Coordinates of C-alpha atoms in Angstrom, one line a residue:
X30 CA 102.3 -7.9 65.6
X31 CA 102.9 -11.5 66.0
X32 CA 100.7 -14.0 67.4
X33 CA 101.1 -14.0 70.8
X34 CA 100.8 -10.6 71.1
X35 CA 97.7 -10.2 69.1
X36 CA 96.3 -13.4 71.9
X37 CA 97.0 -11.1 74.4
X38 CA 94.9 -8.3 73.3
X39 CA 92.5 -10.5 72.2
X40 CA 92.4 -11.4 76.2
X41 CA 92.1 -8.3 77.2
X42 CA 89.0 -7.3 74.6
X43 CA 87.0 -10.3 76.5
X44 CA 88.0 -8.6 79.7
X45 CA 90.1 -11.9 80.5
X46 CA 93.0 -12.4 83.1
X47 CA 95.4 -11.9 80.0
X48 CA 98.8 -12.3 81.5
X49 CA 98.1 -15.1 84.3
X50 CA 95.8 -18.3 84.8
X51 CA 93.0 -19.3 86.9
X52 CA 94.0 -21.0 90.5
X53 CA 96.6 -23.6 90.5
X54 CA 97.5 -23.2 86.9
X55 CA 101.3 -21.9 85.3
X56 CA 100.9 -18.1 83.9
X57 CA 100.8 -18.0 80.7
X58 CA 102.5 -16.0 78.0
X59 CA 103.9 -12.9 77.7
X60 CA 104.7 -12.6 81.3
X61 CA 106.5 -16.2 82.9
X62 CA 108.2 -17.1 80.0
X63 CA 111.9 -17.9 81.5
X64 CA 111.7 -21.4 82.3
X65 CA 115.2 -23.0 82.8
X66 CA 115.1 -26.0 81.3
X67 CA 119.1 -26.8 81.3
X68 CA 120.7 -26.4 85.1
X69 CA 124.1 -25.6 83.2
X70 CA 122.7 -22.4 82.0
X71 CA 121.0 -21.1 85.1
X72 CA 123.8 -18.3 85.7
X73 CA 122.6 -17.1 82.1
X74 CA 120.0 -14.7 83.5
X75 CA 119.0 -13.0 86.8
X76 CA 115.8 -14.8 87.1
X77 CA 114.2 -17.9 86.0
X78 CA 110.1 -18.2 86.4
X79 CA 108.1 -20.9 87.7
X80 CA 110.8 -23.0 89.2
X81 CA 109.4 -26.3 91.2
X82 CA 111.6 -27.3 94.4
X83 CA 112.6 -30.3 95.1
X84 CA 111.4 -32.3 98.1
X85 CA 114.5 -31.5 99.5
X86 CA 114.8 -28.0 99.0
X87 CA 111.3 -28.1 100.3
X88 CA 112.3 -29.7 103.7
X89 CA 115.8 -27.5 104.1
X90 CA 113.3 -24.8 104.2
X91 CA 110.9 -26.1 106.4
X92 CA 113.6 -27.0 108.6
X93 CA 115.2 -23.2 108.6
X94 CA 111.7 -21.4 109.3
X95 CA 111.4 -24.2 112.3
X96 CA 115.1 -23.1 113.2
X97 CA 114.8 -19.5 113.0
X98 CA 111.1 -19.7 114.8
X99 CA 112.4 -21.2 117.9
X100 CA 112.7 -18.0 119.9
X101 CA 109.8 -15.6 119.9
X102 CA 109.8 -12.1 120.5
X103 CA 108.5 -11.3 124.0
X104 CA 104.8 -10.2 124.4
X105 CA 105.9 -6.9 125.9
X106 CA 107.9 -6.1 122.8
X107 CA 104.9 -7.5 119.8
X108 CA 102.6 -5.2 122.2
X109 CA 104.9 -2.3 121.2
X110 CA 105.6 -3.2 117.5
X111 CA 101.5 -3.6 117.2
X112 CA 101.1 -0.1 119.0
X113 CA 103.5 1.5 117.4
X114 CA 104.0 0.3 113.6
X115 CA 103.0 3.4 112.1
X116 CA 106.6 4.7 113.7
X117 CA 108.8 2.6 112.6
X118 CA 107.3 3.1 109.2
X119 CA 107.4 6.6 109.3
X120 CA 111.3 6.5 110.7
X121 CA 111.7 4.4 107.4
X122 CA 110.4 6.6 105.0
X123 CA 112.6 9.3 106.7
X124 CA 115.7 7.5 105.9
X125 CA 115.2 5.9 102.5
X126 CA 112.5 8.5 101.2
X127 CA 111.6 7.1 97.8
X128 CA 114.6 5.5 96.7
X129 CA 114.2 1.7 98.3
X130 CA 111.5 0.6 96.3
X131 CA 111.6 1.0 93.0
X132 CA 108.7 1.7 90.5
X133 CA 106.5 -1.1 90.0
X134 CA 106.5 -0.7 86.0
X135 CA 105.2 -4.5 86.1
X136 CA 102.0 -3.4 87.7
X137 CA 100.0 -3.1 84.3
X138 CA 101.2 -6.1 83.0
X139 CA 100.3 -8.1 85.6
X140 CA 97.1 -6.5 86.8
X141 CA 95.3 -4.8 83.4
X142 CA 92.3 -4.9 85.9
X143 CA 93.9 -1.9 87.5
X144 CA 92.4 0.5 84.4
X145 CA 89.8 1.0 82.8
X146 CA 89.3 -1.3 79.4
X147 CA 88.6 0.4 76.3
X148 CA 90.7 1.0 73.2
X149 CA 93.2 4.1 74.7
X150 CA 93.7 1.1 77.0
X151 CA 94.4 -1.1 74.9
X152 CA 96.7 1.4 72.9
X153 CA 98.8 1.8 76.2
X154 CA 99.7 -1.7 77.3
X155 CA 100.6 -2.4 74.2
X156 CA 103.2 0.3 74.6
X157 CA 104.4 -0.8 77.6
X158 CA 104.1 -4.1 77.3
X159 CA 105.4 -5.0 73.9
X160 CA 108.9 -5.3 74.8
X161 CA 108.0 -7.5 77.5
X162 CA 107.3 -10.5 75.0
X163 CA 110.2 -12.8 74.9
X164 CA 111.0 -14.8 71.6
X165 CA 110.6 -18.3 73.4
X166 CA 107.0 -17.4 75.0
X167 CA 105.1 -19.6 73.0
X168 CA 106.7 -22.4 74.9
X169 CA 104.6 -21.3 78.0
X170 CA 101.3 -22.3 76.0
X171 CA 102.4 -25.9 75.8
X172 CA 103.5 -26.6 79.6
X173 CA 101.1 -28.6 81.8
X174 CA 98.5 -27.4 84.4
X175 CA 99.3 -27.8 87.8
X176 CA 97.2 -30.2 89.7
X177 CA 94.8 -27.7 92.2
X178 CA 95.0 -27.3 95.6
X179 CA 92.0 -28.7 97.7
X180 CA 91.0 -27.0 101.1
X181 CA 89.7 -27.9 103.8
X182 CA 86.3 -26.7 104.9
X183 CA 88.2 -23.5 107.0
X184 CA 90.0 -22.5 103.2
X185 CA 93.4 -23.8 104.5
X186 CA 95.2 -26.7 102.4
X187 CA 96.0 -30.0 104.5
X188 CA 99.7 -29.1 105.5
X189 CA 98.9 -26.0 106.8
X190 CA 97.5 -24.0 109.6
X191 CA 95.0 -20.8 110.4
X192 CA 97.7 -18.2 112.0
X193 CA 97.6 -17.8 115.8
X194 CA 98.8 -14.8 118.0
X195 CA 98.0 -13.1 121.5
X196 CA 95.9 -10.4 119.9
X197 CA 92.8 -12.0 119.2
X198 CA 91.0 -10.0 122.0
X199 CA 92.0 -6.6 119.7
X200 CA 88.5 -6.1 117.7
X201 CA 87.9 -3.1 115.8
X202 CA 85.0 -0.9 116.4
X203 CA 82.0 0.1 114.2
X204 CA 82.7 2.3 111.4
X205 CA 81.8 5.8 111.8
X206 CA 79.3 6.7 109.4
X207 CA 80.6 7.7 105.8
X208 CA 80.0 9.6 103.0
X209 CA 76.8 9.2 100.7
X210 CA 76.9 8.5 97.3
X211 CA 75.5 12.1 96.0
X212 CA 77.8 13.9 98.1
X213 CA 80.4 15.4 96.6
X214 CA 84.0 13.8 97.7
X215 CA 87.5 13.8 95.9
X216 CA 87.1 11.6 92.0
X217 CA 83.2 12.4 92.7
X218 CA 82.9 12.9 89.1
X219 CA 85.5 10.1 87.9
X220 CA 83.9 6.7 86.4
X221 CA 86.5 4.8 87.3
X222 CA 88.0 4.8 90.6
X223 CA 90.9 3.3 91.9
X224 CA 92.5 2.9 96.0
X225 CA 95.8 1.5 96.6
X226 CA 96.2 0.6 100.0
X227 CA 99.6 1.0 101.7
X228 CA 100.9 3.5 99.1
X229 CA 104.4 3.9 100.7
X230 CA 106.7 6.7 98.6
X231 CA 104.3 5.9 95.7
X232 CA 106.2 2.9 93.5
X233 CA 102.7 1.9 92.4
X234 CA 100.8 5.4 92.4
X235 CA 103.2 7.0 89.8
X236 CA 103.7 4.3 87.3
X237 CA 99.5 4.0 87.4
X238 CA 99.1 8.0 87.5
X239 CA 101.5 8.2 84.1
X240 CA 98.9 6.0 82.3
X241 CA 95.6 7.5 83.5
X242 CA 96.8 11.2 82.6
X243 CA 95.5 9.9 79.1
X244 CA 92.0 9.0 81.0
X245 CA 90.7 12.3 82.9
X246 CA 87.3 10.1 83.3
X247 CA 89.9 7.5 85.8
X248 CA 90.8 8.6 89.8
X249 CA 93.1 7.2 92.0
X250 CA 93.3 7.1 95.6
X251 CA 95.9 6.2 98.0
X252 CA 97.1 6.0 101.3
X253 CA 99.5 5.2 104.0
X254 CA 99.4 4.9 107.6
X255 CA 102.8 6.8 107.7
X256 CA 102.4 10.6 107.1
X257 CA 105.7 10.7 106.1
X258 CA 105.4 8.5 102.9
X259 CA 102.3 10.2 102.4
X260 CA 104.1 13.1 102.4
X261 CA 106.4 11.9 99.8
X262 CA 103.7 11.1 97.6
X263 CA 102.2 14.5 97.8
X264 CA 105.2 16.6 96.8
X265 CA 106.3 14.4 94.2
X266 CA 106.7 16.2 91.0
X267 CA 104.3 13.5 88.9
X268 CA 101.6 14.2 91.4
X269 CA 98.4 15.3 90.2
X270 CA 95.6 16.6 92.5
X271 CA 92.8 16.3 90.0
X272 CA 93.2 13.0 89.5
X273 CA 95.0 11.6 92.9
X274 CA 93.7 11.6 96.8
X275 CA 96.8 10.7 98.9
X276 CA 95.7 10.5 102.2
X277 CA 96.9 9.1 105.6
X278 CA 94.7 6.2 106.9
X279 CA 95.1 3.0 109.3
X280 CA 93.6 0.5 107.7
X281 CA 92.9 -1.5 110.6
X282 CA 90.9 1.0 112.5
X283 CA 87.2 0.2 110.6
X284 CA 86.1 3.3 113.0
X285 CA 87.8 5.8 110.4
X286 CA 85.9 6.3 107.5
X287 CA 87.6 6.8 103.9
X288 CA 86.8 9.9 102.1
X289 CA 84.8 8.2 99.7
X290 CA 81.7 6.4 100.3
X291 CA 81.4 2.5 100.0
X292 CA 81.0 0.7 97.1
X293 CA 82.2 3.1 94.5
X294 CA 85.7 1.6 94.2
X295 CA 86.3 -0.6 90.4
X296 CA 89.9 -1.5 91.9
X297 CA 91.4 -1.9 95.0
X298 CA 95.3 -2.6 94.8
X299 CA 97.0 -4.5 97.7
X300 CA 100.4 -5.5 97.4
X301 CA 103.2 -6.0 99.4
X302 CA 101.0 -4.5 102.2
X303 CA 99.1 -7.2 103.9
X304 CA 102.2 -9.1 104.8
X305 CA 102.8 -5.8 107.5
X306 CA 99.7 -5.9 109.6
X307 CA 99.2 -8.4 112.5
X308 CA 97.3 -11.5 111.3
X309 CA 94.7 -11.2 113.8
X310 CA 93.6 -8.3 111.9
X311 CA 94.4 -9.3 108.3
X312 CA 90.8 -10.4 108.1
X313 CA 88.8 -7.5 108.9
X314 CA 91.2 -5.5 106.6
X315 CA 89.9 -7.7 103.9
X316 CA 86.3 -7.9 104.7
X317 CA 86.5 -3.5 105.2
X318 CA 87.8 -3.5 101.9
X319 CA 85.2 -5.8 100.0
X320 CA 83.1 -3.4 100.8
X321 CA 84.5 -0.2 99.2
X322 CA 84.2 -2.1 95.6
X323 CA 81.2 -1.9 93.5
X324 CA 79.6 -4.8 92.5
X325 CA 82.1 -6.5 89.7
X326 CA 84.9 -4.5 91.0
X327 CA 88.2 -6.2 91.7
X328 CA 90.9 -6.8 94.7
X329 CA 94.2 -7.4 93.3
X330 CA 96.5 -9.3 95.6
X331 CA 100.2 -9.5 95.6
X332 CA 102.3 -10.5 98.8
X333 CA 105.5 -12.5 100.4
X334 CA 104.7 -16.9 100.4
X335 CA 105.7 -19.2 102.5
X336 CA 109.3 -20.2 102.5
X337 CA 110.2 -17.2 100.4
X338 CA 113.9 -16.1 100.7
X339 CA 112.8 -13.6 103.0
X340 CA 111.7 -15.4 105.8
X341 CA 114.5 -18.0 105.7
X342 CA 117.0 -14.9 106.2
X343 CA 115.6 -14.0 110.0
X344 CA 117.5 -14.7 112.5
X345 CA 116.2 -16.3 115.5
X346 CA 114.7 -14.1 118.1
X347 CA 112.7 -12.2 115.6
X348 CA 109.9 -14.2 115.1
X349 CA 106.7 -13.2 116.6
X350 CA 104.1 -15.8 115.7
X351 CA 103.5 -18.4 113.2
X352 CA 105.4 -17.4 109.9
X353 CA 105.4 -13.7 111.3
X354 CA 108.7 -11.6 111.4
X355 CA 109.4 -8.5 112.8
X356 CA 113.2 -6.9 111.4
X357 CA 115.6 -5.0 112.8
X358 CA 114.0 -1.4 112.0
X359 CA 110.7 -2.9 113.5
X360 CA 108.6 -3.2 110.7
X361 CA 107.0 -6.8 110.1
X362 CA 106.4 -9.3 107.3
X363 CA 103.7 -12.3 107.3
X364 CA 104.4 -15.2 104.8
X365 CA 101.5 -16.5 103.2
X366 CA 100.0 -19.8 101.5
X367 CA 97.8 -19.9 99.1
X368 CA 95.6 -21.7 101.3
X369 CA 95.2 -18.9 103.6
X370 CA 94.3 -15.9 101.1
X371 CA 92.1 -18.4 99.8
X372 CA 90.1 -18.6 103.1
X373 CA 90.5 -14.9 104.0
X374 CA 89.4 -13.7 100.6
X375 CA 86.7 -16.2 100.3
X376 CA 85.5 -15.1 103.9
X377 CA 85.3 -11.8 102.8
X378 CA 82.7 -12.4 100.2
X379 CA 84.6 -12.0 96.9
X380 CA 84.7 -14.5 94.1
X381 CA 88.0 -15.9 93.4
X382 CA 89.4 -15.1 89.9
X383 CA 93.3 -16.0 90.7
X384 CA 95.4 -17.3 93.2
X385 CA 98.9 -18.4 92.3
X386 CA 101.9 -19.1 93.8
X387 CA 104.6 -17.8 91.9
X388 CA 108.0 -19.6 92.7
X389 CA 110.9 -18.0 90.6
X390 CA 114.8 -18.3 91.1
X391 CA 116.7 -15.1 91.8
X392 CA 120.4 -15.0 90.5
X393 CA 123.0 -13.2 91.3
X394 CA 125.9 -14.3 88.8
X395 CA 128.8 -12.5 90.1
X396 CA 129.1 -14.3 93.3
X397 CA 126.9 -17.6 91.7
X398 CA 124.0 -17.7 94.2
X399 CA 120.8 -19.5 94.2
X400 CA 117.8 -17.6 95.6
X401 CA 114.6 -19.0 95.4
X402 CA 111.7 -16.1 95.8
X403 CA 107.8 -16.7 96.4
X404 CA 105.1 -14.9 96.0
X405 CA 101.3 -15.4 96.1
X406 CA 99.2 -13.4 93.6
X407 CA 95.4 -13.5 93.4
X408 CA 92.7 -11.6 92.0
X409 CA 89.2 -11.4 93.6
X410 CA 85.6 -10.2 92.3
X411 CA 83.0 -8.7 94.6
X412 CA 79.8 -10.5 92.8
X413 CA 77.5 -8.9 91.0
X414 CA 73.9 -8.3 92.8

């Protein structure tokens, strides 16, 4: 085993973020390790990591969102995409079943929070992580930080603003009371319990259900607002009842209770999923979700950022607010800065462990295009009382 490697499980013995940073700093090794350092080689590979843009690509994007944001969707039309988002969801899952997105395999590398840590653990992402370290990793160790962002007082960095929209008047209503902690619900007996939020056809639950069938004492829950990707989940052939709830559930309706009680949860997984709910309710989401983690248990954040390749595509006339997008099957997409999930996390009570902005180039060398993709990843601790 060579040296980075044995760093990494050393990391992961301490119960450290192993594959990423703190705020504002480069990931480290084994993960991010592509850095394109001659432009003559940049059709060499399909994706360089942790690519800074220049103050002009910077302002040709700016300019686009500006461009494509001109026209906004009429209010009767964001009423019905608000009302009715669990349809086109479920029309999408209809069409594409479970072959659009493919299996998040990169889960576990990035988020080893999402199991529990002891040495079968360990054992496993070394399996499926070992090929993962690239022979000019050790480069990464040697790069400079990045200078942090500072926030304002409302968690939003200078340049940018809280996200506005029509809805603000939509508040949810009390929850309904839950289950108790001695009742007997589904993983009542597990010691570690995991909820994905937003499961989709399951790209996330199987990849994570293939690793715990080593851990019978581990549970996972997830759900969807669309039956039909629920659906998908359920009859999957990797599905395994004993040690899986898929369930349907609205996340932004706090008067549904989940079938758990509150603050049992060691992980809660969100990613790619926030983006799709209206940003006047991305907040309460959050702040209903801090609560289902146990005291130490972690919220692991992945979603689209600002300017990513995504949002310069729209056309205009789909914009519906600020940085929100609604496509042509009427599903949406909110594009994020790492000032805002900041604010919203922060809000929410939880400590933050990470929050990145992971800028990579995509290529595609056939035709010799540029795409520049941008994510926001962060990782956030409910304190321990």
């Amino acid at each position: 085993m060579n040296v980075i490697w044995r760093n990494y499980i050393c990391c992961l013995r301490q119960r450290k973020m192993p594959c990423r940073c703190h705020s504002g700093y480069h990931p480290v090794a084994p993960l991010g390790s592509r850095i394109l350092t001659d432009p003559a080689r940049v059709f060499e590979h399909n994706m360089w990591d942790h690519m800074q843009w220049s103050k002009e690509e910077e302002e040709a994007a700016r300019e686009k969102v500006e461009e494509n944001s001109a026209v906004r969707v009429i209010l009767e039309k964001q009423v019905k995409y608000e009302s009715e988002a669990s349809k086109y969801w479920d029309t999408f899952y209809k069409i594409h079943k479970n072959k659009f997105f493919k299996n998040r395999n990169w889960l576990l590398r990035e988020f080893p929070e999402i199991l529990p840590f002891d040495q079968k653990i360990e054992e496993k992402v070394e399996e499926l992580s070992c090929d993962h370290v690239k022979t000019n990793a050790a480069d990464c160790f040697s790069r400079k930080q990045e200078p942090k962002k500072h926030f304002k007082k409302n968690g939003f960095s200078d340049d940018q603003s809280q996200p506005r929209s029509d809805f603000s008047n939509m508040e949810p209503e009390e929850a309904r009371k839950g289950l108790k902690k001695t009742e007997v619900f589904p993983g009542s007996n597990a010691t570690f319990r995991i909820l994905e939020v937003g499961c989709g056809a399951g790209s996330s639950v199987f990849p994570i259900l293939n690793t715990l069938q080593t851990l019978p004492e581990s549970f996972l829950y997830c759900c969807d607002f669309a039956s039909g990707a629920v659906e998908l989940v359920k009859t999957h052939s990797s599905y395994r009842a004993a040690q899986c709830s898929a369930f349907v559930h609205d996340v932004c309706d706090d008067g549904v209770p989940y079938p758990f009680p509150d603050g049992i949860l060691d992980v809660v997984l969100l990613v790619f999923v926030l983006s799709s709910i209206h940003p006047d309710r991305m907040q309460g989401v959050v702040n209903r979700l801090a609560k289902l983690l146990k005291p130490g248990g972690m919220l692991l954040f992945r979603d689209y950022g600002r300017y990513d390749k995504t949002q310069l595509r729209f056309k205009k006339g789909h914009c519906l607010s600020e940085n929100f997008y609604v496509r042509g099957d009427g599903t949406r997409a909110y594009f994020f800065t790492q000032g805002e999930v900041h604010h919203m996390f922060h809000k929410a009570g939880l400590d933050e462990k990470q929050n990145l902005v992971d800028r990579r180039l995509q290529v595609n060398r056939k035709k010799q295009v540029k795409i520049h993709r941008v994510w926001v990843q962060g990782k956030f601790q409910k304190p321990l009382k």
